[in-house]
PDB file of C-alpha atoms in Angstrom:
ATOM      1  CA  MET A   1      98.536  81.501 104.094  1.00  0.00           C
ATOM      2  CA  ALA A   2      98.760  83.687 100.267  1.00  0.00           C
ATOM      3  CA  ASN A   3      96.920  80.659  99.412  1.00  0.00           C
ATOM      4  CA  GLU A   4      94.343  81.177 101.398  1.00  0.00           C
ATOM      5  CA  MET A   5      93.709  84.241 100.851  1.00  0.00           C
ATOM      6  CA  VAL A   6      94.001  84.023  96.182  1.00  0.00           C
ATOM      7  CA  GLY A   7      91.358  80.944  96.570  1.00  0.00           C
ATOM      8  CA  MET A   8      88.168  83.373  99.316  1.00  0.00           C
ATOM      9  CA  ALA A   9      89.001  86.586  96.674  1.00  0.00           C
ATOM     10  CA  GLU A  10      88.299  83.368  93.657  1.00  0.00           C
ATOM     11  CA  HIS A  11      85.679  81.739  96.059  1.00  0.00           C
ATOM     12  CA  ILE A  12      84.331  85.656  96.871  1.00  0.00           C
ATOM     13  CA  ALA A  13      84.332  87.269  92.946  1.00  0.00           C
ATOM     14  CA  THR A  14      82.293  84.070  90.944  1.00  0.00           C
ATOM     15  CA  GLN A  15      79.865  84.582  94.654  1.00  0.00           C
ATOM     16  CA  LEU A  16      79.275  88.186  93.449  1.00  0.00           C
ATOM     17  CA  ASN A  17      79.065  88.134  89.645  1.00  0.00           C
ATOM     18  CA  SER A  18      76.319  85.077  89.563  1.00  0.00           C
ATOM     19  CA  GLN A  19      72.704  85.804  89.465  1.00  0.00           C
ATOM     20  CA  ALA A  20      72.944  83.250  92.771  1.00  0.00           C
ATOM     21  CA  ALA A  21      74.395  85.920  94.521  1.00  0.00           C
ATOM     22  CA  SER A  22      71.600  88.450  93.033  1.00  0.00           C
ATOM     23  CA  LYS A  23      69.078  86.225  93.990  1.00  0.00           C
ATOM     24  CA  LEU A  24      70.044  85.266  97.696  1.00  0.00           C
ATOM     25  CA  ARG A  25      70.303  89.018  97.805  1.00  0.00           C
ATOM     26  CA  ARG A  26      66.750  89.182  97.084  1.00  0.00           C
ATOM     27  CA  GLN A  27      65.837  86.804  99.304  1.00  0.00           C
ATOM     28  CA  GLY A  28      67.361  88.359 101.964  1.00  0.00           C
ATOM     29  CA  GLY A  29      64.749  91.635 101.361  1.00  0.00           C
ATOM     30  CA  GLU A  30      66.809  93.328  99.180  1.00  0.00           C
ATOM     31  CA  THR A  31      65.115  95.492  96.754  1.00  0.00           C
ATOM     32  CA  ASP A  32      66.107  96.663  93.449  1.00  0.00           C
ATOM     33  CA  ASP A  33      65.947 100.523  94.928  1.00  0.00           C
ATOM     34  CA  ASP A  34      69.012  98.858  98.180  1.00  0.00           C
ATOM     35  CA  ASN A  35      70.636  97.280  95.002  1.00  0.00           C
ATOM     36  CA  ALA A  36      71.540 100.615  93.775  1.00  0.00           C
ATOM     37  CA  GLU A  37      71.694 102.640  97.254  1.00  0.00           C
ATOM     38  CA  ARG A  38      74.456  99.801  97.646  1.00  0.00           C
ATOM     39  CA  ALA A  39      75.658 100.513  93.599  1.00  0.00           C
ATOM     40  CA  ASP A  40      76.402 104.573  94.051  1.00  0.00           C
ATOM     41  CA  ALA A  41      77.989 103.539  97.787  1.00  0.00           C
ATOM     42  CA  PHE A  42      80.041 101.671  96.592  1.00  0.00           C
ATOM     43  CA  ARG A  43      81.055 103.940  92.947  1.00  0.00           C
ATOM     44  CA  GLN A  44      81.755 106.665  95.893  1.00  0.00           C
ATOM     45  CA  TYR A  45      83.935 104.508  98.160  1.00  0.00           C
ATOM     46  CA  LEU A  46      86.346 104.041  94.997  1.00  0.00           C
ATOM     47  CA  LEU A  47      86.439 107.621  93.341  1.00  0.00           C
ATOM     48  CA  ASP A  48      86.838 108.945  97.053  1.00  0.00           C
ATOM     49  CA  LEU A  49      90.475 105.700  96.970  1.00  0.00           C
ATOM     50  CA  GLY A  50      90.578 107.500  92.932  1.00  0.00           C
ATOM     51  CA  ILE A  51      88.544 104.182  91.334  1.00  0.00           C
ATOM     52  CA  ASP A  52      86.323 106.432  89.630  1.00  0.00           C
ATOM     53  CA  SER A  53      85.251 103.655  87.264  1.00  0.00           C
ATOM     54  CA  PRO A  54      87.023 100.294  87.860  1.00  0.00           C
ATOM     55  CA  VAL A  55      88.072  98.452  85.117  1.00  0.00           C
ATOM     56  CA  THR A  56      86.073  95.415  84.376  1.00  0.00           C
ATOM     57  CA  ARG A  57      86.470  92.723  80.827  1.00  0.00           C
ATOM     58  CA  ASP A  58      83.128  94.245  79.430  1.00  0.00           C
ATOM     59  CA  THR A  59      84.449  97.796  79.420  1.00  0.00           C
ATOM     60  CA  ALA A  60      87.661  97.469  78.602  1.00  0.00           C
ATOM     61  CA  GLY A  61      87.218  93.966  76.207  1.00  0.00           C
ATOM     62  CA  ALA A  62      90.379  92.468  74.570  1.00  0.00           C
ATOM     63  CA  VAL A  63      92.699  95.237  75.903  1.00  0.00           C
ATOM     64  CA  PHE A  64      91.665  93.801  79.411  1.00  0.00           C
ATOM     65  CA  HIS A  65      95.025  93.460  80.644  1.00  0.00           C
ATOM     66  CA  GLU A  66      96.403  96.819  79.517  1.00  0.00           C
ATOM     67  CA  GLU A  67      93.664  98.726  81.139  1.00  0.00           C
ATOM     68  CA  LEU A  68      93.099  96.984  84.574  1.00  0.00           C
ATOM     69  CA  ALA A  69      97.132  97.506  84.565  1.00  0.00           C
ATOM     70  CA  ARG A  70      96.758 101.222  83.632  1.00  0.00           C
ATOM     71  CA  GLU A  71      94.618 101.671  86.244  1.00  0.00           C
ATOM     72  CA  LEU A  72      96.433  99.255  88.718  1.00  0.00           C
ATOM     73  CA  CYS A  73      99.154 101.253  88.118  1.00  0.00           C
ATOM     74  CA  ASP A  74      97.056 104.448  89.776  1.00  0.00           C
ATOM     75  CA  TYR A  75      95.901 103.569  91.791  1.00  0.00           C
ATOM     76  CA  LEU A  76      99.456 101.312  93.497  1.00  0.00           C
ATOM     77  CA  GLU A  77     101.591 103.737  93.154  1.00  0.00           C
ATOM     78  CA  ASN A  78     101.531 105.829  95.957  1.00  0.00           C
ATOM     79  CA  TYR A  79     101.368 103.640  98.268  1.00  0.00           C
ATOM     80  CA  VAL A  80     104.118 101.691  96.996  1.00  0.00           C
ATOM     81  CA  SER A  81     106.556 104.568  97.002  1.00  0.00           C
ATOM     82  CA  GLN A  82     105.051 105.162 100.658  1.00  0.00           C
ATOM     83  CA  SER A  83     106.338 101.390 101.840  1.00  0.00           C
ATOM     84  CA  GLY A  84     109.802 101.602 100.689  1.00  0.00           C
ATOM     85  CA  GLY A  85     109.645 101.301  97.171  1.00  0.00           C
ATOM     86  CA  THR A  86     108.543  97.912  97.295  1.00  0.00           C
ATOM     87  CA  VAL A  87     105.024  96.489  98.125  1.00  0.00           C
ATOM     88  CA  ALA A  88     105.028  91.912  97.939  1.00  0.00           C
ATOM     89  CA  LEU A  89     102.271  91.299  95.451  1.00  0.00           C
ATOM     90  CA  VAL A  90      99.660  89.433  97.693  1.00  0.00           C
ATOM     91  CA  ASP A  91      99.793  92.522  99.954  1.00  0.00           C
ATOM     92  CA  ALA A  92      99.537  95.165  96.847  1.00  0.00           C
ATOM     93  CA  TYR A  93      96.213  92.463  95.678  1.00  0.00           C
ATOM     94  CA  CYS A  94      94.417  92.266  98.296  1.00  0.00           C
ATOM     95  CA  LEU A  95      94.815  96.246  98.610  1.00  0.00           C
ATOM     96  CA  TYR A  96      93.893  96.731  95.737  1.00  0.00           C
ATOM     97  CA  ASN A  97      90.415  94.019  95.395  1.00  0.00           C
ATOM     98  CA  ARG A  98      88.917  95.841  99.111  1.00  0.00           C
ATOM     99  CA  ALA A  99      89.537  98.873  96.214  1.00  0.00           C
ATOM    100  CA  ARG A 100      86.887  97.495  93.816  1.00  0.00           C
ATOM    101  CA  GLU A 101      84.988  95.298  96.460  1.00  0.00           C
ATOM    102  CA  PHE A 102      82.226  93.854  94.647  1.00  0.00           C
ATOM    103  CA  SER A 103      83.105  93.441  91.486  1.00  0.00           C
ATOM    104  CA  LEU A 104      86.472  91.611  92.481  1.00  0.00           C
ATOM    105  CA  VAL A 105      89.797  91.254  89.984  1.00  0.00           C
ATOM    106  CA  TYR A 106      90.284  87.231  89.632  1.00  0.00           C
ATOM    107  CA  PRO A 107      94.007  86.439  91.281  1.00  0.00           C
ATOM    108  CA  ALA A 108      95.895  84.736  87.059  1.00  0.00           C
ATOM    109  CA  ASP A 109      94.745  88.647  85.572  1.00  0.00           C
ATOM    110  CA  PHE A 110      95.830  90.448  88.642  1.00  0.00           C
ATOM    111  CA  VAL A 111      99.407  88.581  87.468  1.00  0.00           C
ATOM    112  CA  GLN A 112      98.849  88.960  84.400  1.00  0.00           C
ATOM    113  CA  ALA A 113      97.770  92.916  84.610  1.00  0.00           C
ATOM    114  CA  CYS A 114     100.931  93.421  86.730  1.00  0.00           C
ATOM    115  CA  ASP A 115     103.446  91.973  84.728  1.00  0.00           C
ATOM    116  CA  LYS A 116     102.478  94.221  81.310  1.00  0.00           C
ATOM    117  CA  PHE A 117     103.785  97.398  83.161  1.00  0.00           C
ATOM    118  CA  GLU A 118     106.533  97.226  82.221  1.00  0.00           C
ATOM    119  CA  GLN A 119     105.738  96.311  78.229  1.00  0.00           C
ATOM    120  CA  LEU A 120     102.936 100.283  78.472  1.00  0.00           C
ATOM    121  CA  GLY A 121     105.811 102.444  79.934  1.00  0.00           C
ATOM    122  CA  LEU A 122     104.940 102.840  83.508  1.00  0.00           C
ATOM    123  CA  SER A 123     106.002 103.397  86.653  1.00  0.00           C
ATOM    124  CA  LEU A 124     105.684 100.704  88.283  1.00  0.00           C
ATOM    125  CA  ARG A 125     107.072  97.229  87.910  1.00  0.00           C
ATOM    126  CA  LEU A 126     106.480  93.393  88.940  1.00  0.00           C
ATOM    127  CA  ARG A 127     109.389  91.134  89.624  1.00  0.00           C
ATOM    128  CA  LYS A 128     110.425  87.673  90.919  1.00  0.00           C
ATOM    129  CA  TYR A 129     112.448  86.923  93.595  1.00  0.00           C
ATOM    130  CA  PRO A 130     114.974  84.387  93.316  1.00  0.00           C
ATOM    131  CA  SER A 131     112.606  82.667  95.943  1.00  0.00           C
ATOM    132  CA  GLY A 132     109.708  82.806  94.081  1.00  0.00           C
ATOM    133  CA  LEU A 133     108.797  86.099  95.656  1.00  0.00           C
ATOM    134  CA  LEU A 134     107.053  88.374  93.800  1.00  0.00           C
ATOM    135  CA  ALA A 135     106.425  92.157  94.305  1.00  0.00           C
ATOM    136  CA  ILE A 136     105.472  95.423  92.923  1.00  0.00           C
ATOM    137  CA  GLU A 137     107.831  97.525  92.111  1.00  0.00           C
ATOM    138  CA  ASP A 138     108.625 101.473  91.601  1.00  0.00           C
ATOM    139  CA  PRO A 139     112.635 100.787  89.652  1.00  0.00           C
ATOM    140  CA  SER A 140     113.567 104.558  91.187  1.00  0.00           C
ATOM    141  CA  SER A 141     113.113 103.943  94.603  1.00  0.00           C
ATOM    142  CA  ALA A 142     114.052  99.981  94.560  1.00  0.00           C
ATOM    143  CA  SER A 143     116.805  99.757  92.434  1.00  0.00           C
ATOM    144  CA  ASP A 144     119.540  96.518  93.665  1.00  0.00           C
ATOM    145  CA  ALA A 145     121.944  99.835  93.808  1.00  0.00           C
ATOM    146  CA  LEU A 146     119.977 101.208  96.291  1.00  0.00           C
ATOM    147  CA  ILE A 147     119.242  98.406  98.852  1.00  0.00           C
ATOM    148  CA  ILE A 148     122.697  97.529  99.158  1.00  0.00           C
ATOM    149  CA  SER A 149     123.388 100.944 100.161  1.00  0.00           C
ATOM    150  CA  ARG A 150     120.423 101.325 102.324  1.00  0.00           C
ATOM    151  CA  ILE A 151     121.918  98.165 103.983  1.00  0.00           C
ATOM    152  CA  ASN A 152     125.263  98.916 104.429  1.00  0.00           C
ATOM    153  CA  SER A 153     124.584 101.952 105.671  1.00  0.00           C
ATOM    154  CA  TYR A 154     121.842  99.848 108.921  1.00  0.00           C
ATOM    155  CA  ILE A 155     125.444  97.825 109.697  1.00  0.00           C
ATOM    156  CA  GLN A 156     127.902 100.602 109.284  1.00  0.00           C
ATOM    157  CA  ASN A 157     125.423 102.318 112.140  1.00  0.00           C
ATOM    158  CA  PHE A 158     123.486  99.466 114.100  1.00  0.00           C
ATOM    159  CA  GLY A 159     126.380  96.568 113.254  1.00  0.00           C
ATOM    160  CA  PRO A 160     125.487  93.336 112.033  1.00  0.00           C
ATOM    161  CA  VAL A 161     121.448  92.148 111.473  1.00  0.00           C
ATOM    162  CA  THR A 162     119.189  89.764 110.966  1.00  0.00           C
ATOM    163  CA  ALA A 163     116.260  89.019 108.971  1.00  0.00           C
ATOM    164  CA  ASN A 164     114.192  89.965 111.757  1.00  0.00           C
ATOM    165  CA  GLU A 165     115.988  93.173 112.876  1.00  0.00           C
ATOM    166  CA  LEU A 166     116.139  94.524 108.916  1.00  0.00           C
ATOM    167  CA  SER A 167     111.991  94.102 108.937  1.00  0.00           C
ATOM    168  CA  ALA A 168     111.725  96.334 111.981  1.00  0.00           C
ATOM    169  CA  LEU A 169     113.488  98.643 109.787  1.00  0.00           C
ATOM    170  CA  GLU A 170     112.414  98.951 106.347  1.00  0.00           C
ATOM    171  CA  ASP A 171     109.235  97.936 107.911  1.00  0.00           C
ATOM    172  CA  CYS A 172     108.658  95.911 105.406  1.00  0.00           C
ATOM    173  CA  PRO A 173     107.748  91.700 105.817  1.00  0.00           C
ATOM    174  CA  LEU A 174     110.037  89.155 107.140  1.00  0.00           C
ATOM    175  CA  THR A 175     110.475  87.685 103.824  1.00  0.00           C
ATOM    176  CA  LEU A 176     110.865  90.713 101.778  1.00  0.00           C
ATOM    177  CA  ALA A 177     113.539  91.579 104.254  1.00  0.00           C
ATOM    178  CA  GLU A 178     115.912  88.371 103.698  1.00  0.00           C
ATOM    179  CA  GLU A 179     114.666  89.127  99.299  1.00  0.00           C
ATOM    180  CA  ARG A 180     117.051  91.898  99.837  1.00  0.00           C
ATOM    181  CA  LEU A 181     119.749  90.479 102.353  1.00  0.00           C
ATOM    182  CA  TRP A 182     120.365  88.018  99.974  1.00  0.00           C
ATOM    183  CA  ILE A 183     120.399  90.950  97.213  1.00  0.00           C
ATOM    184  CA  CYS A 184     123.683  92.367  98.971  1.00  0.00           C
ATOM    185  CA  GLU A 185     124.876  88.931  99.957  1.00  0.00           C
ATOM    186  CA  ARG A 186     125.121  88.135  96.011  1.00  0.00           C
ATOM    187  CA  ALA A 187     126.551  91.070  95.289  1.00  0.00           C
ATOM    188  CA  GLY A 188     130.077  90.125  98.037  1.00  0.00           C
ATOM    189  CA  ARG A 189     128.712  93.679  99.717  1.00  0.00           C
ATOM    190  CA  ILE A 190     127.660  91.428 103.241  1.00  0.00           C
ATOM    191  CA  CYS A 191     128.370  87.948 104.507  1.00  0.00           C
ATOM    192  CA  ARG A 192     126.131  85.672 106.867  1.00  0.00           C
ATOM    193  CA  ASP A 193     127.247  84.120 110.118  1.00  0.00           C
ATOM    194  CA  GLU A 194     125.079  80.828 111.242  1.00  0.00           C
ATOM    195  CA  SER A 195     124.749  80.037 114.996  1.00  0.00           C
ATOM    196  CA  VAL A 196     121.942  78.395 117.216  1.00  0.00           C
ATOM    197  CA  GLU A 197     121.044  82.432 117.760  1.00  0.00           C
ATOM    198  CA  GLY A 198     119.948  82.232 114.133  1.00  0.00           C
ATOM    199  CA  VAL A 199     121.476  84.524 110.646  1.00  0.00           C
ATOM    200  CA  ARG A 200     123.446  87.593 110.967  1.00  0.00           C
ATOM    201  CA  PHE A 201     124.775  89.848 108.132  1.00  0.00           C
ATOM    202  CA  TYR A 202     127.669  91.538 108.704  1.00  0.00           C
ATOM    203  CA  LEU A 203     129.856  94.086 106.734  1.00  0.00           C
ATOM    204  CA  ASN A 204     132.184  92.152 103.722  1.00  0.00           C
ATOM    205  CA  ARG A 205     135.503  93.877 104.644  1.00  0.00           C
ATOM    206  CA  LEU A 206     137.620  91.458 102.542  1.00  0.00           C
ATOM    207  CA  VAL A 207     134.753  93.205 100.069  1.00  0.00           C
ATOM    208  CA  GLN A 208     135.426  96.884 101.644  1.00  0.00           C
ATOM    209  CA  SER A 209     139.668  96.742 102.055  1.00  0.00           C
ATOM    210  CA  SER A 210     140.496  95.711  98.511  1.00  0.00           C
ATOM    211  CA  ALA A 211     138.191  98.453  96.983  1.00  0.00           C
ATOM    212  CA  THR A 212     139.831 101.219  98.823  1.00  0.00           C
TER     213      THR A 212
END
């Protein structure tokens, strides 16, 4: 599914930025005034969303990825915070390109810009989990210690959990819930029970007993 979205975004970006696309719009009856009106509406839309002047290769030149990283951080910071400190990269990519609407960013440029968050000292970071999942995180609210603490609290209050149940509790994608459980498991704080009903995670009583 992610590959399909990336492919679609690349195709749309190519079409919208090509001379052929402009020609097709003219053939469809749109005048230069119509195009100007659409452009003005787009700029106002971005302004409402906090993107008053989208970064492009033409405007940024050699520092395109650095400037794009700063714009991405400004735009995504609140969204990441409201999402528990972590957002899957593909979700952030779709959200950001929806805001740009016409001047879409290619997937490779998006990833390269996100990879510069830490280098530029910005408030977000790009994280690659062992499974290969890429996510954008706010280190202050999505550290491993905080994730472990939250999951321990869930199990203490509600009993053993599955990845699906954690996904509902954290309001996050299933793949991200699985990664968070594996963080706790690798730290030795929880252990799994695999049965015909699936995988359920329990507190690791041996570790807790040795710590007391």
